[in-house]
PDB file of C-alpha atoms in Angstrom:
ATOM      1  CA  MET A   4       8.042  24.423  40.883  1.00  0.00           C
ATOM      2  CA  SER A   5       4.451  24.040  39.733  1.00  0.00           C
ATOM      3  CA  PRO A   6       1.883  22.544  42.128  1.00  0.00           C
ATOM      4  CA  VAL A   7       1.343  18.789  41.949  1.00  0.00           C
ATOM      5  CA  PRO A   8      -2.041  18.017  40.356  1.00  0.00           C
ATOM      6  CA  VAL A   9      -4.670  16.641  42.718  1.00  0.00           C
ATOM      7  CA  VAL A  10      -4.816  13.366  40.808  1.00  0.00           C
ATOM      8  CA  GLY A  11      -1.044  13.072  41.021  1.00  0.00           C
ATOM      9  CA  ARG A  12      -1.095  13.640  44.792  1.00  0.00           C
ATOM     10  CA  ARG A  13      -3.747  10.991  45.225  1.00  0.00           C
ATOM     11  CA  SER A  14      -1.812   8.523  43.127  1.00  0.00           C
ATOM     12  CA  ALA A  15       1.415   9.203  45.003  1.00  0.00           C
ATOM     13  CA  ARG A  16      -0.338   8.798  48.351  1.00  0.00           C
ATOM     14  CA  ARG A  17      -2.030   5.607  47.270  1.00  0.00           C
ATOM     15  CA  ASN A  18       1.254   4.043  46.190  1.00  0.00           C
ATOM     16  CA  GLY A  19       3.100   5.233  49.276  1.00  0.00           C
ATOM     17  CA  TRP A  20       5.504   7.599  47.521  1.00  0.00           C
ATOM     18  CA  ALA A  21       4.337  10.741  49.290  1.00  0.00           C
ATOM     19  CA  GLN A  22       5.124  11.455  52.944  1.00  0.00           C
ATOM     20  CA  PRO A  23       2.278   9.766  54.872  1.00  0.00           C
ATOM     21  CA  GLN A  24       0.007  12.349  56.511  1.00  0.00           C
ATOM     22  CA  VAL A  25      -1.829  10.559  59.309  1.00  0.00           C
ATOM     23  CA  PRO A  26      -4.873  12.481  60.595  1.00  0.00           C
ATOM     24  CA  GLY A  27      -4.484  14.059  64.033  1.00  0.00           C
ATOM     25  CA  THR A  28      -0.683  14.378  63.914  1.00  0.00           C
ATOM     26  CA  ASP A  29       0.434  17.787  65.274  1.00  0.00           C
ATOM     27  CA  GLU A  30       3.693  19.585  64.565  1.00  0.00           C
ATOM     28  CA  ALA A  31       5.390  18.541  67.816  1.00  0.00           C
ATOM     29  CA  ALA A  32       4.527  14.900  67.158  1.00  0.00           C
ATOM     30  CA  SER A  33       5.764  15.259  63.584  1.00  0.00           C
ATOM     31  CA  SER A  34       9.129  16.541  64.822  1.00  0.00           C
ATOM     32  CA  LYS A  35       9.377  13.667  67.281  1.00  0.00           C
ATOM     33  CA  ALA A  36       8.458  11.228  64.536  1.00  0.00           C
ATOM     34  CA  ARG A  37      11.232  12.586  62.321  1.00  0.00           C
ATOM     35  CA  LEU A  38      13.715  12.042  65.156  1.00  0.00           C
ATOM     36  CA  PHE A  39      12.644   8.405  65.533  1.00  0.00           C
ATOM     37  CA  LEU A  40      12.876   7.910  61.780  1.00  0.00           C
ATOM     38  CA  ALA A  41      16.355   9.473  61.716  1.00  0.00           C
ATOM     39  CA  ALA A  42      17.424   7.233  64.608  1.00  0.00           C
ATOM     40  CA  PHE A  43      16.100   4.230  62.688  1.00  0.00           C
ATOM     41  CA  ALA A  44      18.149   5.277  59.642  1.00  0.00           C
ATOM     42  CA  VAL A  45      21.281   5.627  61.800  1.00  0.00           C
ATOM     43  CA  ALA A  46      20.712   2.206  63.390  1.00  0.00           C
ATOM     44  CA  ALA A  47      20.122   0.656  59.975  1.00  0.00           C
ATOM     45  CA  ALA A  48      23.297   2.180  58.558  1.00  0.00           C
ATOM     46  CA  GLY A  49      25.217   1.079  61.653  1.00  0.00           C
ATOM     47  CA  ASP A  50      23.964  -2.479  61.415  1.00  0.00           C
ATOM     48  CA  LEU A  51      24.750  -2.783  57.708  1.00  0.00           C
ATOM     49  CA  ALA A  52      28.209  -1.291  58.268  1.00  0.00           C
ATOM     50  CA  ALA A  53      28.770  -3.763  61.101  1.00  0.00           C
ATOM     51  CA  LEU A  54      27.929  -6.666  58.803  1.00  0.00           C
ATOM     52  CA  LEU A  55      30.307  -5.395  56.131  1.00  0.00           C
ATOM     53  CA  ALA A  56      33.031  -5.027  58.774  1.00  0.00           C
ATOM     54  CA  ASP A  57      32.312  -8.497  60.251  1.00  0.00           C
ATOM     55  CA  SER A  58      31.690  -6.906  63.656  1.00  0.00           C
ATOM     56  CA  ASP A  59      29.435  -9.296  65.561  1.00  0.00           C
ATOM     57  CA  LEU A  60      29.412  -6.998  68.584  1.00  0.00           C
ATOM     58  CA  ALA A  61      28.176  -3.966  66.623  1.00  0.00           C
ATOM     59  CA  HIS A  62      25.584  -6.108  64.823  1.00  0.00           C
ATOM     60  CA  THR A  63      24.347  -7.405  68.172  1.00  0.00           C
ATOM     61  CA  LEU A  64      24.026  -3.825  69.412  1.00  0.00           C
ATOM     62  CA  PHE A  65      22.370  -2.277  66.362  1.00  0.00           C
ATOM     63  CA  LYS A  66      19.999  -5.013  65.178  1.00  0.00           C
ATOM     64  CA  PRO A  67      17.705  -5.025  68.244  1.00  0.00           C
ATOM     65  CA  LEU A  68      17.264  -1.242  67.928  1.00  0.00           C
ATOM     66  CA  LEU A  69      15.778  -1.301  64.435  1.00  0.00           C
ATOM     67  CA  MET A  70      12.178  -2.387  64.868  1.00  0.00           C
ATOM     68  CA  PRO A  71      11.561  -0.606  68.229  1.00  0.00           C
ATOM     69  CA  LEU A  72      12.655   2.683  66.624  1.00  0.00           C
ATOM     70  CA  LEU A  73      10.401   2.094  63.618  1.00  0.00           C
ATOM     71  CA  ALA A  74       7.547   1.123  65.951  1.00  0.00           C
ATOM     72  CA  ALA A  75       8.124   4.299  67.969  1.00  0.00           C
ATOM     73  CA  TYR A  76       7.833   6.296  64.748  1.00  0.00           C
ATOM     74  CA  VAL A  77       4.526   4.604  63.924  1.00  0.00           C
ATOM     75  CA  ALA A  78       3.201   5.196  67.449  1.00  0.00           C
ATOM     76  CA  THR A  79       4.200   8.864  67.307  1.00  0.00           C
ATOM     77  CA  VAL A  80       2.271   9.447  64.079  1.00  0.00           C
ATOM     78  CA  LYS A  81      -0.660   7.535  65.599  1.00  0.00           C
ATOM     79  CA  GLY A  82      -0.470   4.610  63.213  1.00  0.00           C
ATOM     80  CA  PRO A  83      -2.478   1.416  63.743  1.00  0.00           C
ATOM     81  CA  ARG A  84      -1.655  -0.731  66.755  1.00  0.00           C
ATOM     82  CA  LEU A  85      -1.562  -3.769  64.502  1.00  0.00           C
ATOM     83  CA  LEU A  86       1.320  -2.150  62.607  1.00  0.00           C
ATOM     84  CA  ILE A  87       3.167  -1.522  65.866  1.00  0.00           C
ATOM     85  CA  GLY A  88       2.493  -5.130  66.815  1.00  0.00           C
ATOM     86  CA  ALA A  89       3.872  -6.410  63.498  1.00  0.00           C
ATOM     87  CA  LEU A  90       7.082  -4.449  64.064  1.00  0.00           C
ATOM     88  CA  LEU A  91       7.475  -5.583  67.666  1.00  0.00           C
ATOM     89  CA  PHE A  92       6.989  -9.202  66.640  1.00  0.00           C
ATOM     90  CA  GLY A  93       9.700  -8.501  64.070  1.00  0.00           C
ATOM     91  CA  TRP A  94      11.890  -7.231  66.909  1.00  0.00           C
ATOM     92  CA  GLY A  95      11.267 -10.493  68.755  1.00  0.00           C
ATOM     93  CA  GLY A  96      12.343 -12.458  65.703  1.00  0.00           C
ATOM     94  CA  ASP A  97      15.408 -10.255  65.190  1.00  0.00           C
ATOM     95  CA  THR A  98      16.530 -10.777  68.768  1.00  0.00           C
ATOM     96  CA  LEU A  99      15.931 -14.515  68.804  1.00  0.00           C
ATOM     97  CA  LEU A 100      17.791 -15.029  65.520  1.00  0.00           C
ATOM     98  CA  LEU A 101      20.904 -13.516  67.079  1.00  0.00           C
ATOM     99  CA  ALA A 102      21.254 -16.780  69.022  1.00  0.00           C
ATOM    100  CA  ASP A 103      22.874 -19.533  66.988  1.00  0.00           C
ATOM    101  CA  ALA A 104      20.590 -22.372  68.089  1.00  0.00           C
ATOM    102  CA  ASP A 105      17.719 -24.273  66.483  1.00  0.00           C
ATOM    103  CA  PRO A 106      15.181 -23.624  69.296  1.00  0.00           C
ATOM    104  CA  ALA A 107      15.851 -19.879  69.068  1.00  0.00           C
ATOM    105  CA  PHE A 108      15.540 -20.017  65.270  1.00  0.00           C
ATOM    106  CA  LEU A 109      12.155 -21.736  65.493  1.00  0.00           C
ATOM    107  CA  ALA A 110      10.961 -19.294  68.158  1.00  0.00           C
ATOM    108  CA  GLY A 111      12.133 -16.406  65.991  1.00  0.00           C
ATOM    109  CA  MET A 112      10.260 -17.844  63.033  1.00  0.00           C
ATOM    110  CA  GLY A 113       7.149 -18.012  65.190  1.00  0.00           C
ATOM    111  CA  SER A 114       7.557 -14.369  66.200  1.00  0.00           C
ATOM    112  CA  PHE A 115       7.889 -13.282  62.575  1.00  0.00           C
ATOM    113  CA  ALA A 116       4.840 -15.422  61.720  1.00  0.00           C
ATOM    114  CA  ALA A 117       2.801 -13.520  64.322  1.00  0.00           C
ATOM    115  CA  GLY A 118       3.966 -10.296  62.696  1.00  0.00           C
ATOM    116  CA  HIS A 119       2.759 -11.530  59.320  1.00  0.00           C
ATOM    117  CA  VAL A 120      -0.668 -12.221  60.811  1.00  0.00           C
ATOM    118  CA  CYS A 121      -0.753  -8.600  62.010  1.00  0.00           C
ATOM    119  CA  TYR A 122       0.107  -7.430  58.504  1.00  0.00           C
ATOM    120  CA  LEU A 123      -2.573  -9.637  56.960  1.00  0.00           C
ATOM    121  CA  LEU A 124      -5.191  -8.167  59.289  1.00  0.00           C
ATOM    122  CA  LEU A 125      -4.020  -4.669  58.345  1.00  0.00           C
ATOM    123  CA  PHE A 126      -4.265  -5.454  54.635  1.00  0.00           C
ATOM    124  CA  LYS A 127      -7.769  -6.825  55.122  1.00  0.00           C
ATOM    125  CA  ARG A 128      -8.860  -3.623  56.888  1.00  0.00           C
ATOM    126  CA  HIS A 129      -7.158  -1.066  54.693  1.00  0.00           C
ATOM    127  CA  GLY A 130      -6.391  -2.826  51.411  1.00  0.00           C
ATOM    128  CA  LYS A 131      -8.285  -2.361  48.186  1.00  0.00           C
ATOM    129  CA  GLY A 132     -10.057  -5.456  46.922  1.00  0.00           C
ATOM    130  CA  TYR A 133      -8.508  -7.713  49.569  1.00  0.00           C
ATOM    131  CA  GLY A 134      -9.126 -11.363  48.848  1.00  0.00           C
ATOM    132  CA  THR A 135     -10.236 -10.872  45.252  1.00  0.00           C
ATOM    133  CA  ALA A 136      -8.030 -12.114  42.467  1.00  0.00           C
ATOM    134  CA  ARG A 137      -9.719  -9.830  39.952  1.00  0.00           C
ATOM    135  CA  ALA A 138      -8.518  -6.675  41.751  1.00  0.00           C
ATOM    136  CA  ARG A 139      -4.863  -7.482  41.109  1.00  0.00           C
ATOM    137  CA  GLY A 140      -5.075 -10.033  38.339  1.00  0.00           C
ATOM    138  CA  ALA A 141      -4.978 -13.798  38.244  1.00  0.00           C
ATOM    139  CA  GLY A 142      -1.429 -13.564  36.911  1.00  0.00           C
ATOM    140  CA  LEU A 143      -0.230 -12.044  40.178  1.00  0.00           C
ATOM    141  CA  VAL A 144      -1.905 -14.779  42.187  1.00  0.00           C
ATOM    142  CA  ALA A 145      -0.246 -17.386  39.981  1.00  0.00           C
ATOM    143  CA  ALA A 146       3.146 -15.699  40.299  1.00  0.00           C
ATOM    144  CA  TYR A 147       3.131 -15.758  44.102  1.00  0.00           C
ATOM    145  CA  ALA A 148       1.763 -19.299  44.191  1.00  0.00           C
ATOM    146  CA  ALA A 149       4.467 -20.445  41.778  1.00  0.00           C
ATOM    147  CA  ALA A 150       7.140 -18.713  43.853  1.00  0.00           C
ATOM    148  CA  LEU A 151       5.921 -20.521  46.974  1.00  0.00           C
ATOM    149  CA  VAL A 152       5.711 -23.968  45.412  1.00  0.00           C
ATOM    150  CA  THR A 153       9.021 -23.646  43.570  1.00  0.00           C
ATOM    151  CA  THR A 154      10.931 -22.345  46.585  1.00  0.00           C
ATOM    152  CA  VAL A 155       9.657 -25.002  48.982  1.00  0.00           C
ATOM    153  CA  ALA A 156      10.169 -27.784  46.431  1.00  0.00           C
ATOM    154  CA  LEU A 157      13.768 -26.758  45.766  1.00  0.00           C
ATOM    155  CA  LEU A 158      14.659 -26.259  49.423  1.00  0.00           C
ATOM    156  CA  TRP A 159      12.889 -29.347  50.751  1.00  0.00           C
ATOM    157  CA  PRO A 160      15.553 -32.015  50.047  1.00  0.00           C
ATOM    158  CA  ASP A 161      18.328 -29.915  51.589  1.00  0.00           C
ATOM    159  CA  LEU A 162      16.514 -28.736  54.711  1.00  0.00           C
ATOM    160  CA  PRO A 163      17.102 -30.585  58.003  1.00  0.00           C
ATOM    161  CA  ALA A 164      14.229 -33.004  58.564  1.00  0.00           C
ATOM    162  CA  ASP A 165      13.002 -31.180  61.674  1.00  0.00           C
ATOM    163  CA  MET A 166      12.949 -27.864  59.801  1.00  0.00           C
ATOM    164  CA  ARG A 167      10.948 -28.914  56.742  1.00  0.00           C
ATOM    165  CA  GLY A 168       7.479 -28.604  58.229  1.00  0.00           C
ATOM    166  CA  PRO A 169       8.089 -25.280  60.011  1.00  0.00           C
ATOM    167  CA  VAL A 170       9.802 -23.758  56.979  1.00  0.00           C
ATOM    168  CA  ALA A 171       7.009 -24.871  54.639  1.00  0.00           C
ATOM    169  CA  GLY A 172       4.296 -23.531  56.946  1.00  0.00           C
ATOM    170  CA  TYR A 173       6.114 -20.256  57.503  1.00  0.00           C
ATOM    171  CA  SER A 174       6.714 -19.887  53.764  1.00  0.00           C
ATOM    172  CA  LEU A 175       2.974 -20.199  53.111  1.00  0.00           C
ATOM    173  CA  LEU A 176       2.186 -17.443  55.627  1.00  0.00           C
ATOM    174  CA  LEU A 177       5.029 -15.231  54.364  1.00  0.00           C
ATOM    175  CA  THR A 178       3.859 -15.553  50.767  1.00  0.00           C
ATOM    176  CA  ALA A 179       0.282 -14.750  51.787  1.00  0.00           C
ATOM    177  CA  MET A 180       1.564 -11.608  53.509  1.00  0.00           C
ATOM    178  CA  ALA A 181       3.620 -10.574  50.489  1.00  0.00           C
ATOM    179  CA  PHE A 182       0.632 -11.098  48.208  1.00  0.00           C
ATOM    180  CA  GLY A 183      -1.683  -9.255  50.572  1.00  0.00           C
ATOM    181  CA  ALA A 184       0.673  -6.270  50.555  1.00  0.00           C
ATOM    182  CA  THR A 185      -0.178  -5.705  46.901  1.00  0.00           C
ATOM    183  CA  THR A 186      -3.609  -4.424  48.010  1.00  0.00           C
ATOM    184  CA  LEU A 187      -1.994  -1.276  49.439  1.00  0.00           C
ATOM    185  CA  GLY A 188      -0.131  -0.095  46.349  1.00  0.00           C
ATOM    186  CA  LEU A 189       3.363  -0.293  44.905  1.00  0.00           C
ATOM    187  CA  THR A 190       5.297   0.691  48.035  1.00  0.00           C
ATOM    188  CA  ALA A 191       3.733  -1.937  50.275  1.00  0.00           C
ATOM    189  CA  ALA A 192       3.944  -4.498  47.460  1.00  0.00           C
ATOM    190  CA  ALA A 193       7.683  -3.842  47.151  1.00  0.00           C
ATOM    191  CA  GLY A 194       8.020  -4.250  50.916  1.00  0.00           C
ATOM    192  CA  GLY A 195       6.215  -7.580  50.852  1.00  0.00           C
ATOM    193  CA  ALA A 196       8.332  -8.833  47.962  1.00  0.00           C
ATOM    194  CA  LEU A 197      11.562  -7.809  49.707  1.00  0.00           C
ATOM    195  CA  PHE A 198      10.464  -9.558  52.908  1.00  0.00           C
ATOM    196  CA  LEU A 199       9.871 -12.679  50.847  1.00  0.00           C
ATOM    197  CA  LEU A 200      13.320 -12.354  49.289  1.00  0.00           C
ATOM    198  CA  SER A 201      15.045 -11.737  52.622  1.00  0.00           C
ATOM    199  CA  ASP A 202      13.547 -14.793  54.311  1.00  0.00           C
ATOM    200  CA  THR A 203      14.210 -16.922  51.242  1.00  0.00           C
ATOM    201  CA  LEU A 204      17.883 -15.985  51.560  1.00  0.00           C
ATOM    202  CA  ILE A 205      17.782 -17.138  55.179  1.00  0.00           C
ATOM    203  CA  ALA A 206      16.185 -20.425  54.119  1.00  0.00           C
ATOM    204  CA  THR A 207      18.929 -21.071  51.561  1.00  0.00           C
ATOM    205  CA  GLY A 208      21.438 -20.712  54.393  1.00  0.00           C
ATOM    206  CA  VAL A 209      19.517 -23.223  56.519  1.00  0.00           C
ATOM    207  CA  ALA A 210      19.555 -25.581  53.531  1.00  0.00           C
ATOM    208  CA  GLU A 211      23.326 -24.988  53.265  1.00  0.00           C
ATOM    209  CA  TRP A 212      23.182 -23.789  49.686  1.00  0.00           C
ATOM    210  CA  PRO A 213      26.165 -21.840  48.322  1.00  0.00           C
ATOM    211  CA  GLN A 214      25.916 -18.244  49.491  1.00  0.00           C
ATOM    212  CA  ALA A 215      26.844 -14.915  47.950  1.00  0.00           C
ATOM    213  CA  PRO A 216      29.597 -12.929  49.665  1.00  0.00           C
ATOM    214  CA  ARG A 217      28.354 -11.230  52.846  1.00  0.00           C
ATOM    215  CA  PRO A 218      25.023 -13.120  52.941  1.00  0.00           C
ATOM    216  CA  ASP A 219      23.969 -11.543  56.246  1.00  0.00           C
ATOM    217  CA  PHE A 220      24.383  -8.084  54.726  1.00  0.00           C
ATOM    218  CA  TRP A 221      21.976  -8.859  51.891  1.00  0.00           C
ATOM    219  CA  ILE A 222      19.503 -10.486  54.287  1.00  0.00           C
ATOM    220  CA  MET A 223      19.451  -7.431  56.539  1.00  0.00           C
ATOM    221  CA  LEU A 224      19.444  -4.929  53.663  1.00  0.00           C
ATOM    222  CA  THR A 225      16.347  -6.481  52.106  1.00  0.00           C
ATOM    223  CA  TYR A 226      14.692  -6.965  55.511  1.00  0.00           C
ATOM    224  CA  ILE A 227      15.215  -3.378  56.666  1.00  0.00           C
ATOM    225  CA  ALA A 228      13.944  -2.051  53.350  1.00  0.00           C
ATOM    226  CA  ALA A 229      10.959  -4.423  53.514  1.00  0.00           C
ATOM    227  CA  GLN A 230       9.795  -3.310  56.941  1.00  0.00           C
ATOM    228  CA  PHE A 231      10.272   0.365  56.109  1.00  0.00           C
ATOM    229  CA  LEU A 232       8.336   0.089  52.852  1.00  0.00           C
ATOM    230  CA  LEU A 233       5.523  -1.836  54.526  1.00  0.00           C
ATOM    231  CA  VAL A 234       5.248   0.904  57.144  1.00  0.00           C
ATOM    232  CA  ARG A 235       5.173   3.579  54.468  1.00  0.00           C
ATOM    233  CA  GLY A 236       2.589   1.663  52.469  1.00  0.00           C
ATOM    234  CA  VAL A 237       0.262   1.121  55.431  1.00  0.00           C
ATOM    235  CA  LEU A 238       0.487   4.708  56.694  1.00  0.00           C
ATOM    236  CA  ALA A 239      -0.004   6.128  53.209  1.00  0.00           C
ATOM    237  CA  ALA A 240      -3.186   4.075  52.795  1.00  0.00           C
ATOM    238  CA  LEU A 241      -4.851   5.330  55.971  1.00  0.00           C
ATOM    239  CA  PRO A 242      -5.902   8.898  54.991  1.00  0.00           C
ATOM    240  CA  ALA A 243      -7.249   7.820  51.614  1.00  0.00           C
ATOM    241  CA  ARG A 244      -9.174   4.880  53.039  1.00  0.00           C
ATOM    242  CA  ALA A 245     -10.547   6.301  56.304  1.00  0.00           C
ATOM    243  CA  PRO A 246      -9.985  10.050  56.684  1.00  0.00           C
ATOM    244  CA  HIS A 247     -12.512  10.445  59.500  1.00  0.00           C
ATOM    245  CA  THR A 248     -11.533   7.411  61.562  1.00  0.00           C
ATOM    246  CA  PRO A 249      -8.707   7.707  64.107  1.00  0.00           C
ATOM    247  CA  PRO A 250      -6.162   5.092  62.928  1.00  0.00           C
ATOM    248  CA  TYR A 251      -4.521   4.568  66.303  1.00  0.00           C
ATOM    249  CA  GLY A 252      -6.633   1.948  68.044  1.00  0.00           C
ATOM    250  CA  GLU A 253      -8.970   1.839  65.038  1.00  0.00           C
ATOM    251  CA  GLY A 254     -11.398   4.193  66.806  1.00  0.00           C
ATOM    252  CA  ARG A 255     -12.036   1.820  69.729  1.00  0.00           C
ATOM    253  CA  THR A 256     -10.972   1.880  73.359  1.00  0.00           C
ATOM    254  CA  GLY A 257      -9.932  -1.769  73.225  1.00  0.00           C
ATOM    255  CA  THR A 258      -6.754  -3.115  71.708  1.00  0.00           C
ATOM    256  CA  SER A 259      -6.533  -4.192  68.081  1.00  0.00           C
TER     257      SER A 259
END
């Protein structure tokens, strides 16, 4: 096989297709990272299989393992602490949503919202042209804005009264995160879009809209893919954006 051209490697890295090479990662750490990633894949497959088999017990066992394993992978390759934080807030949301109660649902939404704030801070630090419509096109801004307004407007009449405000506020933050992900390339953008889709599917369930067969399977499938793609997109952006800055801790002794 002929060598990949330098331009091609840069493009692949920028879009998150290539295996992320985080500076300062040694071979032993790389092997450990692969083990965590393999364990994440096993947990993901187990959780999706549990949902297809209608096994609540297996789902309860596998779901809380997902984000800690992905966070452990990020920590092992010395990824940003904000990325680890986003994943652990996702773990908090995953765990809380296992409880079938409104207070737990709202607390889980708050945990996911904190994770989105972590992602937004990451995009601001490492994204290209963050905050400028020109970098990605006014059409993209309009598309995400239209998706937000349309989704909230359609869901609003069918949402429980005490859920309307929280769902609308969360939807705004989620859409901002999904849009911000476009600053890191195609992989992260796909992750943000899938996160938006996954949580929209949850919202349609809260609004008691008709659901596709196995709705929880589709919610988890899109969510797992979203978090994985966001991780890949963030890690792939680090070498190209700051090759001389240690990404873990952002080069400071304090926490991010």
